[in-house]
Every structure is written in C-alpha cells, then in structure tokens.
Coordinates of C-alpha atoms in Angstrom, one line a residue:
Chain N
X1444 CA 0.0 0.0 0.0
X1445 CA 2.1 2.9 -1.3
X1446 CA 0.9 6.5 -1.2
X1447 CA 1.1 8.0 -4.7
X1448 CA 2.9 11.1 -3.3
X1449 CA 5.7 9.2 -1.7
X1450 CA 8.4 10.4 -4.1
X1451 CA 7.1 13.9 -3.9
X1452 CA 7.4 13.7 -0.1
X1453 CA 10.9 12.4 -0.5
X1454 CA 11.7 15.3 -2.8
X1455 CA 10.5 17.6 -0.1
X1456 CA 12.8 16.0 2.4
X1457 CA 15.7 16.5 -0.1
X1458 CA 14.9 20.2 -0.6
X1459 CA 14.1 19.7 -4.2
X1460 CA 10.7 21.4 -4.2
X1461 CA 10.2 25.1 -4.5
X1462 CA 8.1 27.1 -2.0
X1463 CA 4.5 26.3 -3.0
X1464 CA 5.1 22.7 -3.7
X1465 CA 7.1 22.3 -0.5
X1466 CA 4.3 23.7 1.5
X1467 CA 1.8 21.4 -0.1
X1468 CA 4.0 18.4 0.6
X1469 CA 4.5 19.4 4.2
X1470 CA 0.7 19.7 4.6
X1471 CA 0.2 16.3 3.1
X1472 CA 2.4 14.7 5.7
X1473 CA 0.0 16.0 8.3
X1474 CA -2.7 13.7 7.1
X1475 CA -0.8 10.8 5.5
X1476 CA 0.8 8.4 8.0
X1477 CA 3.0 6.7 5.4
X1478 CA 4.5 10.0 4.2
X1479 CA 5.0 11.2 7.7
X1480 CA 6.8 8.0 8.6
X1481 CA 9.0 8.4 5.5
X1482 CA 10.0 11.9 6.6
X1483 CA 10.9 10.8 10.1
X1484 CA 12.9 7.8 9.0
X1485 CA 14.7 9.7 6.3
X1486 CA 15.8 12.4 8.8
X1487 CA 17.0 9.7 11.2
X1488 CA 19.0 8.0 8.4
X1489 CA 20.3 11.3 7.3
X1490 CA 21.7 12.1 10.7
X1491 CA 23.1 8.6 11.0
X1492 CA 24.8 8.8 7.6
X1493 CA 26.3 12.2 8.2
X1494 CA 27.4 11.7 11.8
X1495 CA 28.1 8.0 12.1
X1496 CA 29.8 6.9 8.9
X1497 CA 33.4 7.4 8.3
X1498 CA 34.2 10.2 5.8
X1499 CA 37.4 9.1 4.3
X1500 CA 39.7 12.1 3.8
X1501 CA 42.6 11.8 1.3
X1502 CA 45.6 10.6 3.3
X1503 CA 48.3 13.3 3.7
X1504 CA 51.0 11.4 1.9
X1505 CA 48.8 10.8 -1.0
X1506 CA 47.6 14.4 -1.1
X1507 CA 51.3 15.5 -1.2
X1508 CA 52.3 13.1 -3.9
X1509 CA 49.3 14.0 -6.0
X1510 CA 50.2 17.6 -5.8
X1511 CA 53.8 17.1 -6.7
X1512 CA 52.9 14.9 -9.6
X1513 CA 50.6 17.4 -11.2
X1514 CA 53.5 19.6 -11.9
X1515 CA 53.8 17.3 -14.9
X1516 CA 50.4 15.8 -15.7
X1517 CA 51.8 12.8 -17.7
X1518 CA 54.1 11.8 -14.8
X1519 CA 51.0 11.3 -12.6
X1520 CA 50.2 8.3 -14.6
X1521 CA 52.9 6.3 -12.8
X1522 CA 53.9 7.2 -9.3
X1523 CA 57.6 6.5 -10.1
X1524 CA 57.8 8.6 -13.2
X1525 CA 59.6 11.9 -13.6
X1526 CA 59.3 13.3 -17.0
X1527 CA 60.1 16.5 -19.0
X1528 CA 57.4 19.2 -19.2
X1529 CA 55.0 18.8 -22.0
X1530 CA 55.0 21.4 -24.7
X1531 CA 51.5 22.9 -24.7
X1532 CA 50.6 22.4 -28.3
X1533 CA 51.5 18.7 -28.4
X1534 CA 48.3 16.6 -28.6
X1535 CA 49.6 13.1 -28.1
X1536 CA 50.0 11.6 -24.6
X1537 CA 53.4 10.0 -23.9
X1538 CA 54.5 8.2 -20.8
X1539 CA 58.2 9.1 -20.2
X1540 CA 60.5 7.2 -17.9
X1541 CA 58.8 3.8 -17.8
X1542 CA 59.3 0.8 -20.2
X1543 CA 55.9 1.4 -21.7
X1544 CA 56.7 5.1 -21.9
X1545 CA 59.7 4.3 -24.0
X1546 CA 57.8 2.0 -26.3
X1547 CA 54.9 4.4 -26.6
X1548 CA 57.2 7.4 -27.3
X1549 CA 59.1 5.4 -29.9
X1550 CA 56.0 4.2 -31.6
X1551 CA 54.5 7.6 -31.6
X1552 CA 57.6 9.1 -33.0
X1553 CA 57.2 6.8 -36.0
X1554 CA 53.5 7.6 -36.2
X1555 CA 52.7 3.9 -36.0
X1556 CA 49.2 3.2 -34.9
X1557 CA 48.0 -0.1 -33.4
X1558 CA 46.1 -2.1 -36.0
X1559 CA 42.6 -3.1 -35.2
X1560 CA 41.3 -6.5 -34.2
X1561 CA 39.3 -7.2 -37.4
X1562 CA 40.1 -6.8 -41.0
X1563 CA 39.2 -3.4 -42.4
X1564 CA 36.2 -4.7 -44.3
X1565 CA 34.8 -6.2 -41.1
X1566 CA 35.3 -2.9 -39.5
X1567 CA 33.2 -1.2 -42.1
X1568 CA 30.5 -3.8 -41.6
X1569 CA 30.6 -3.2 -37.8
X1570 CA 30.3 0.5 -38.2
X1571 CA 27.3 0.1 -40.6
X1572 CA 25.7 -2.1 -37.9
X1573 CA 26.4 0.4 -35.2
X1574 CA 25.0 3.2 -37.4
X1575 CA 21.8 1.3 -38.1
X1576 CA 21.5 0.4 -34.5
X1577 CA 21.7 4.0 -33.5
X1578 CA 18.9 4.9 -36.0
X1579 CA 16.4 2.4 -34.6
X1580 CA 15.2 2.6 -31.1
X1581 CA 15.9 5.5 -28.8
X1582 CA 19.7 5.4 -28.5
X1583 CA 20.9 7.9 -31.0
X1584 CA 22.5 10.1 -28.4
X1585 CA 23.4 9.7 -24.7
X1586 CA 23.7 13.5 -24.4
X1587 CA 21.3 15.5 -26.5
X1588 CA 22.5 19.0 -27.1
X1589 CA 23.6 21.3 -29.9
X1590 CA 26.0 23.0 -27.6
X1591 CA 29.6 21.9 -27.9
X1592 CA 30.1 23.3 -24.4
X1593 CA 27.8 20.6 -23.1
X1594 CA 28.8 17.7 -25.4
X1595 CA 32.6 18.0 -25.1
X1596 CA 32.8 17.8 -21.3
X1597 CA 30.3 14.9 -21.4
X1598 CA 32.7 12.8 -23.5
X1599 CA 35.5 13.4 -20.9
X1600 CA 33.3 12.0 -18.1
X1601 CA 33.0 8.7 -20.1
X1602 CA 36.2 8.3 -22.0
X1603 CA 39.6 9.8 -21.5
X1604 CA 39.3 11.8 -24.7
X1605 CA 37.0 14.1 -26.5
X1606 CA 37.0 14.6 -30.3
X1607 CA 36.7 18.1 -31.6
X1608 CA 33.0 18.9 -31.3
X1609 CA 31.4 21.9 -33.0
X1610 CA 28.0 22.8 -34.3
X1611 CA 28.1 23.5 -38.0
X1612 CA 24.5 24.4 -38.5
X1613 CA 25.5 27.4 -40.7
X1614 CA 27.1 24.9 -43.0
X1615 CA 24.1 22.5 -42.9
X1616 CA 25.4 20.1 -40.3
X1617 CA 23.4 20.5 -37.1
X1618 CA 24.9 19.1 -33.9
X1619 CA 22.4 16.7 -32.3
X1620 CA 24.6 15.4 -29.5
X1621 CA 27.0 12.6 -28.6
X1622 CA 27.1 9.0 -27.4
X1623 CA 29.6 6.3 -26.6
X1624 CA 29.4 3.3 -28.9
X1625 CA 31.3 0.0 -28.8
X1626 CA 32.7 -1.2 -32.1
X1627 CA 35.3 -3.9 -32.7
X1628 CA 36.1 -4.3 -29.1
X1629 CA 36.7 -0.6 -28.5
X1630 CA 34.8 2.3 -27.2
X1631 CA 34.3 5.1 -29.7
X1632 CA 33.2 8.6 -29.2
X1633 CA 30.4 9.3 -31.6
X1634 CA 29.4 12.9 -32.5
X1635 CA 25.9 13.0 -34.2
X1636 CA 24.9 15.5 -36.8
X1637 CA 21.8 16.0 -38.9
X1638 CA 22.1 17.1 -42.5
X1639 CA 18.5 17.8 -43.5
X1640 CA 16.9 14.4 -43.2
X1641 CA 20.1 12.5 -43.0
X1642 CA 21.8 11.4 -39.8
X1643 CA 25.6 11.5 -39.8
X1644 CA 27.4 9.5 -37.2
X1645 CA 31.0 10.5 -36.7
X1646 CA 33.0 7.8 -34.9
X1647 CA 36.3 8.8 -33.3
X1648 CA 39.0 6.6 -31.7
X1649 CA 42.3 7.5 -30.2
X1650 CA 45.6 5.8 -31.1
X1651 CA 44.2 3.2 -33.3
X1652 CA 43.8 2.8 -37.1
X1653 CA 40.9 0.4 -37.4
X1654 CA 40.6 0.7 -41.2
X1655 CA 42.3 2.4 -44.1
X1656 CA 41.6 6.1 -44.7
X1657 CA 39.3 6.9 -47.6
X1658 CA 35.8 6.5 -48.9
X1659 CA 33.7 3.3 -49.0
X1660 CA 30.2 2.5 -49.8
X1661 CA 28.5 -0.3 -48.0
X1662 CA 24.9 -1.5 -47.8
X1663 CA 23.7 1.8 -49.2
X1664 CA 25.7 3.9 -46.7
X1665 CA 28.7 6.1 -47.4
X1666 CA 31.7 6.0 -45.1
X1667 CA 34.6 8.4 -45.0
X1668 CA 37.6 7.6 -42.8
X1669 CA 40.5 9.8 -42.0
X1670 CA 43.3 10.5 -39.5
X1671 CA 43.7 13.7 -37.7
X1672 CA 46.1 14.6 -34.8
X1673 CA 46.2 11.3 -33.1
X1674 CA 42.5 10.5 -33.6
X1675 CA 41.0 8.4 -36.2
X1676 CA 37.5 9.3 -37.6
X1677 CA 34.9 7.5 -39.6
X1678 CA 31.8 9.4 -40.7
X1679 CA 28.9 7.4 -41.9
X1680 CA 25.6 8.4 -43.4
X1681 CA 23.1 7.8 -46.2
X1682 CA 23.9 11.3 -47.4
X1683 CA 26.3 11.8 -50.4
X1684 CA 30.0 11.0 -50.1
X1685 CA 30.9 14.6 -51.0
X1686 CA 28.8 15.9 -48.1
X1687 CA 30.9 13.7 -45.8
X1688 CA 34.0 15.2 -47.3
X1689 CA 32.6 18.6 -46.6
X1690 CA 32.0 17.6 -43.0
X1691 CA 35.5 16.2 -42.6
X1692 CA 36.9 19.5 -43.8
X1693 CA 34.8 21.4 -41.3
X1694 CA 35.9 19.1 -38.5
X1695 CA 39.6 19.4 -39.5
X1696 CA 39.4 23.2 -39.6
X1697 CA 37.7 23.5 -36.3
X1698 CA 40.4 21.4 -34.7
X1699 CA 43.0 24.0 -35.7
X1700 CA 41.0 26.7 -33.9
X1701 CA 40.9 24.6 -30.6
X1702 CA 43.4 25.6 -27.9
Chain B
X490 CA 54.3 23.3 -14.8
X491 CA 52.8 26.2 -13.1
X492 CA 49.5 26.2 -15.0
X493 CA 48.8 22.6 -14.2
X494 CA 49.5 23.3 -10.5
X495 CA 47.1 26.2 -10.6
X496 CA 44.4 24.2 -12.3
X497 CA 44.9 21.4 -9.8
X498 CA 44.5 23.8 -6.9
X499 CA 41.4 25.4 -8.3
X500 CA 39.6 22.4 -9.7
X501 CA 40.7 19.3 -7.7
X502 CA 42.1 20.3 -4.4
X503 CA 38.9 21.8 -3.0
X504 CA 37.1 18.6 -3.7
X505 CA 39.9 16.1 -3.1
X506 CA 38.3 14.7 0.1
X507 CA 34.9 14.3 -1.6
X508 CA 36.6 12.5 -4.6
X509 CA 38.6 10.3 -2.3
X510 CA 35.6 9.5 -0.1
X511 CA 33.5 8.5 -3.1
X512 CA 36.3 6.4 -4.6
X513 CA 36.9 4.8 -1.2
X514 CA 33.3 3.9 -0.6
X515 CA 32.8 2.6 -4.2
X516 CA 36.0 0.5 -4.3
X517 CA 36.1 -0.4 -0.6
X518 CA 39.9 -0.3 -0.8
X519 CA 42.5 2.4 0.1
X520 CA 45.0 1.6 -2.6
X521 CA 42.3 1.5 -5.3
X522 CA 40.9 4.7 -4.1
X523 CA 44.3 6.4 -4.5
X524 CA 44.6 5.0 -8.1
X525 CA 41.1 6.1 -9.0
X526 CA 41.6 9.6 -7.7
X527 CA 45.0 9.9 -9.4
X528 CA 43.5 8.9 -12.7
X529 CA 40.5 11.1 -12.2
X530 CA 42.8 14.1 -11.4
X531 CA 44.7 13.5 -14.6
X532 CA 41.5 13.4 -16.7
X533 CA 40.1 16.5 -15.0
X534 CA 43.3 18.5 -15.6
X535 CA 43.4 17.5 -19.2
X536 CA 39.8 18.3 -19.9
X537 CA 39.5 21.4 -17.8
X538 CA 39.1 23.6 -20.9
X539 CA 35.8 21.8 -21.7
X540 CA 34.3 22.6 -18.3
X541 CA 34.0 26.4 -19.0
X542 CA 32.7 27.7 -15.7
X543 CA 30.3 24.9 -14.7
X544 CA 30.4 23.6 -11.1
X545 CA 33.6 21.6 -10.7
X546 CA 32.5 19.3 -7.9
X547 CA 29.8 17.2 -9.6
X548 CA 31.9 17.1 -12.7
X549 CA 34.9 15.8 -10.8
X550 CA 32.8 13.3 -9.0
X551 CA 31.4 12.0 -12.3
X552 CA 34.9 11.5 -13.5
X553 CA 35.8 9.7 -10.3
X554 CA 32.8 7.4 -10.7
X555 CA 33.7 6.6 -14.2
X556 CA 37.3 5.9 -13.4
X557 CA 36.0 3.4 -10.7
X558 CA 33.8 1.8 -13.3
X559 CA 36.7 1.5 -15.8
X560 CA 38.8 -0.1 -13.1
X561 CA 36.2 -2.6 -12.3
X562 CA 35.9 -3.6 -15.9
X563 CA 39.6 -3.9 -16.2
X564 CA 40.0 -6.0 -13.2
X565 CA 36.8 -8.0 -13.3
X566 CA 37.0 -7.9 -9.6
X567 CA 34.2 -9.4 -7.6
X568 CA 35.7 -10.3 -4.3
X569 CA 35.0 -7.9 -1.5
X570 CA 38.0 -6.4 0.2
X571 CA 38.1 -7.2 3.9
X572 CA 37.4 -3.8 5.5
X573 CA 37.3 -4.5 9.2
X574 CA 40.9 -3.6 9.9
X575 CA 40.7 -0.5 7.9
X576 CA 37.6 0.7 9.6
X577 CA 39.2 -0.1 12.8
X578 CA 42.1 2.2 12.0
X579 CA 39.8 5.0 10.8
X580 CA 37.6 4.5 13.8
X581 CA 40.6 4.8 16.1
X582 CA 41.5 8.0 14.3
X583 CA 38.1 9.3 14.9
X584 CA 37.9 8.2 18.5
X585 CA 41.0 10.3 19.0
X586 CA 39.3 13.2 17.5
X587 CA 36.3 12.6 19.6
X588 CA 38.3 12.7 22.8
X589 CA 39.6 16.0 21.8
X590 CA 36.1 17.3 21.3
X591 CA 33.5 18.3 23.8
X592 CA 32.1 14.9 24.4
X593 CA 33.1 14.2 27.9
X594 CA 31.2 11.0 28.7
X595 CA 33.3 7.9 27.7
X596 CA 30.3 5.7 27.6
X597 CA 28.5 7.8 25.0
X598 CA 31.7 8.1 23.0
X599 CA 32.0 4.3 23.0
X600 CA 28.3 3.9 22.1
X601 CA 28.7 6.5 19.2
X602 CA 31.8 4.7 18.0
X603 CA 30.1 1.4 18.1
X604 CA 27.4 2.8 16.0
X605 CA 29.9 4.2 13.5
X606 CA 31.4 0.7 12.9
X607 CA 28.0 -0.8 12.5
X608 CA 26.8 1.8 10.0
X609 CA 30.1 1.7 8.1
X610 CA 29.6 -2.1 7.7
X611 CA 26.0 -1.6 6.7
X612 CA 26.7 1.0 4.1
X613 CA 29.6 -1.0 2.7
X614 CA 27.4 -4.0 2.3
X615 CA 24.7 -2.1 0.4
X616 CA 24.4 -2.7 -3.3
X617 CA 26.6 -0.3 -5.2
X618 CA 23.9 1.7 -6.9
X619 CA 22.3 2.3 -3.5
X620 CA 25.5 3.1 -1.8
X621 CA 26.4 5.6 -4.5
X622 CA 23.2 7.7 -4.3
X623 CA 23.1 7.7 -0.5
X624 CA 26.7 9.0 -0.4
X625 CA 26.1 11.7 -3.1
X626 CA 22.8 12.8 -1.5
X627 CA 23.5 12.6 2.2
X628 CA 27.2 13.1 2.5
X629 CA 27.9 15.4 -0.5
X630 CA 24.5 17.1 -0.6
X631 CA 24.3 16.8 -4.4
X632 CA 20.9 17.7 -6.0
X633 CA 18.9 15.1 -7.9
X634 CA 20.0 16.8 -11.1
X635 CA 23.7 16.5 -10.1
X636 CA 23.3 12.9 -9.0
X637 CA 21.6 12.1 -12.3
X638 CA 24.5 13.7 -14.2
X639 CA 27.1 12.0 -12.1
X640 CA 25.6 8.5 -12.2
X641 CA 24.4 8.9 -15.8
X642 CA 20.7 7.9 -15.2
X643 CA 17.5 9.9 -15.5
X644 CA 16.3 11.9 -12.6
X645 CA 13.3 9.6 -12.0
X646 CA 15.7 6.7 -11.5
X647 CA 17.7 8.7 -9.0
X648 CA 14.5 9.4 -7.0
X649 CA 13.3 5.8 -7.0
X650 CA 16.8 4.5 -6.2
X651 CA 17.0 6.8 -3.2
X652 CA 13.7 5.7 -2.0
X653 CA 14.6 2.0 -2.3
X654 CA 18.1 2.6 -0.8
X655 CA 16.6 4.4 2.3
X656 CA 14.1 1.6 2.7
X657 CA 16.8 -1.1 2.5
X658 CA 19.1 0.7 4.9
X659 CA 16.3 1.2 7.4
X660 CA 15.4 -2.5 7.1
X661 CA 18.9 -3.6 7.8
X662 CA 19.2 -1.2 10.6
X663 CA 16.1 -2.6 12.3
X664 CA 17.3 -6.2 11.7
X665 CA 20.6 -5.6 13.5
X666 CA 19.3 -3.4 16.2
X667 CA 15.6 -3.6 16.9
X668 CA 14.2 -0.1 17.2
X669 CA 16.4 2.9 17.4
X670 CA 15.8 5.3 20.3

C-alpha cells in the first residue's frame, strides 16, 4: 500500500521542491501516515549517515604526492615517473620514464598506430551495424545537445578523450549530441549530426587505425575515414559522399581553432 | 608546470576529500581509491578547458565514478575487500578526534563509535547503486540533477533509487538493532 505522493514527499525532504510545492508536501504529511513516517525515517537515516559513517579524507602522503605529480600531468600516470614538461601544443600523450613510456614514445615518433582487431572490411561492416542500431530505437544520443560546451565535457566523463565537437548548423550540419558506442572491441566517441533528413554519425578513436583512410560504400551507406592529430575518424551516413568530405573538412578546420 | 598546478588547486584540491571518499566507498579499498583519484585528477586537468565555468565538484565526482567503473571492468573484480581492519584504523583515528572534542562522557563516546562501525559495515554491504546515491545525496548534498549527471541515469531513476536505498538501509538497521531510540 504505497501513497502516490511518496516520491514527492521524498523530494520535499531532499529540498528539491520550490516554496509552494514544499508547503503542499508538508501539509500532506499531516494527514498521511505513510509519508509522515517516511519523513521521520529519512531524517534519522540522514543524521546517522552524516554523523556516524566514516568520511574518508585523502591521506596526507597521497595528497602531497598527487600535488607534486601534477607539476607534470603525464608523470602522474605512474607514481615513479619523472618526465620533462609537455609542450603545450602537443596533442599526443606520452609516458616518459617507464618501459611502456619508452615504447609508446618510440611508436608515436614513427607515427605507428596499433592495428585493429578485425580486417578493415569487417570494421566497415561493424560500423554500418552500429550506425543502423543508432537509428532504430531511442539510443541515437546519450547526451542530447547542440551546444559543444555541453557535449565536449560529457565525453570526458565517459572516455579519457573528446573529439573536436562543434555545431556546423550554418554549413548545414546541425549538432544533435553525442554518445559512446562500442565497435570492434573498443569504445568510440560518436558525434551525431543532422544534415537535413540525414543522420551523420562521426565515430572517433584515439591511437588506433581500425581501417584504411578513404571512402567506402556499404549497404547503401557512405563511409569516410581519416586520421587527424592522433585521432581516427569515420563518418557514416546515407547522405552523399561529398557531403561527408565537406563535414570532414569542417571538423579538420575546427580542430585548428581549438586551444 | 605552473599552470597545471594552478588548475589542480582550483579544480581538484577543494574537492579532493569528496573525490577520495567516493572512490573509497565505491571500491572499498584504500589503494584502489588512490589509483582512482589519481587517474580522475589526470583526466580532470586535461579536460579542464571543456568545463567552462560549470560547477567543478559534480563534474569531478562524475569522472571519479567513471574511473572506478573502468577499473572494475579492467580487473573484473568481484571479491569484496576485507574492510574490518581499515575501519578499525579509521575509527581509532576518529575516536581520538572525539576525545579532543567536547564529548566528555566515555560511555556515550563508546556507544557512538560502536554505531559508526555498524553503520560503516551496513553502508559497505549495500548494493553499489544504492551506496552511491546515498553518499552523493546525504554526504555530499548533491541535488537530484547533479546525482543524475554523475551517475548517468534519468532523474526519475535517482528518485526511486534513493527511496529504495533508504528503505533497505532502514530494514537492515532494524534487523541488527531492533528499534532505534
């Protein structure tokens, strides 16, 4: 037997209601035993949680080492690393001072990218599947916004990278939002645009080359893949291939403006 | 690098305890909490430019939570870390603080500290989703909107999760204790 207003009463307890609604909720508890009990118990639990659980403060030694290691952000990746300061315009992330750091630095200096798990054609097939999946059902975007100031930080809370995100509505490509997709065993940052009636999904990965750069056509969809500053992109849509080329140019130009 | 240090002090330092506490309660391990906070700090400093004036605390906590999730996936860890000794240490730390405070009566101090151990254990044994919303709501005083953003679920889910979490915590409390005075 649950009162229909239970969650509203809870919202009142959590100070989520504005004045008039809060007053109404409070009044309701005067006549509803269930909601009154909820209030009382919630306040008891609140006091217990705030006063009687351990609040773990960062240990002093850890606090100090964290502070020191942020002098050079990359060195914070390993507690034993001391590395040279990073030039500000450099986009790639290197780990200096560790074995992996040496290998990564060497590989990056040769611009070698790790090859993907599947053959390039399979990759195109997987991307087409992911594209179709996104069009059906309700999972086109996880964050729905045409504002890059909203979408870009959102990517960082889910992946440790964010592709260049811009709204190009003036050029016909309206930013719809972003999502994280999973293709070929890897997470991809996907920026979603609308060009008129067409949806364009722009997949982005860091430090991999999952397929060859260039254009493809598959199952009626056009794909355009390209590399840019340590990221690999693949744009897919049922729109024309030269529209995708146009979008890739817009994205490339916007990347130069960043930082 | 001076700029990194300044970013750290503006963005991370004010919320370091909150970040550590969340990482500690989610992972139930001191060493993991440190790794998680270290990685979250790195991500936060790198992506600071994307924040552009929004509130840093919920944003940092969202990064912490996702670092924890990534760590879980990487390690496929299911075994619970034994926490009794750790809590014992922390509790001893707090007992000390209590003695310094105005609480004069040793019996009430002991009773309060016994409660702290019990509630710590209870909270640690709650399902992760419930533990998470309770900490964010009651310890960090995040709004429903902020909790929804941090845990990446709709606000309605936050509300129903909170209700069920409170109900479960109350149930467990009553099971171990009878009624609370």
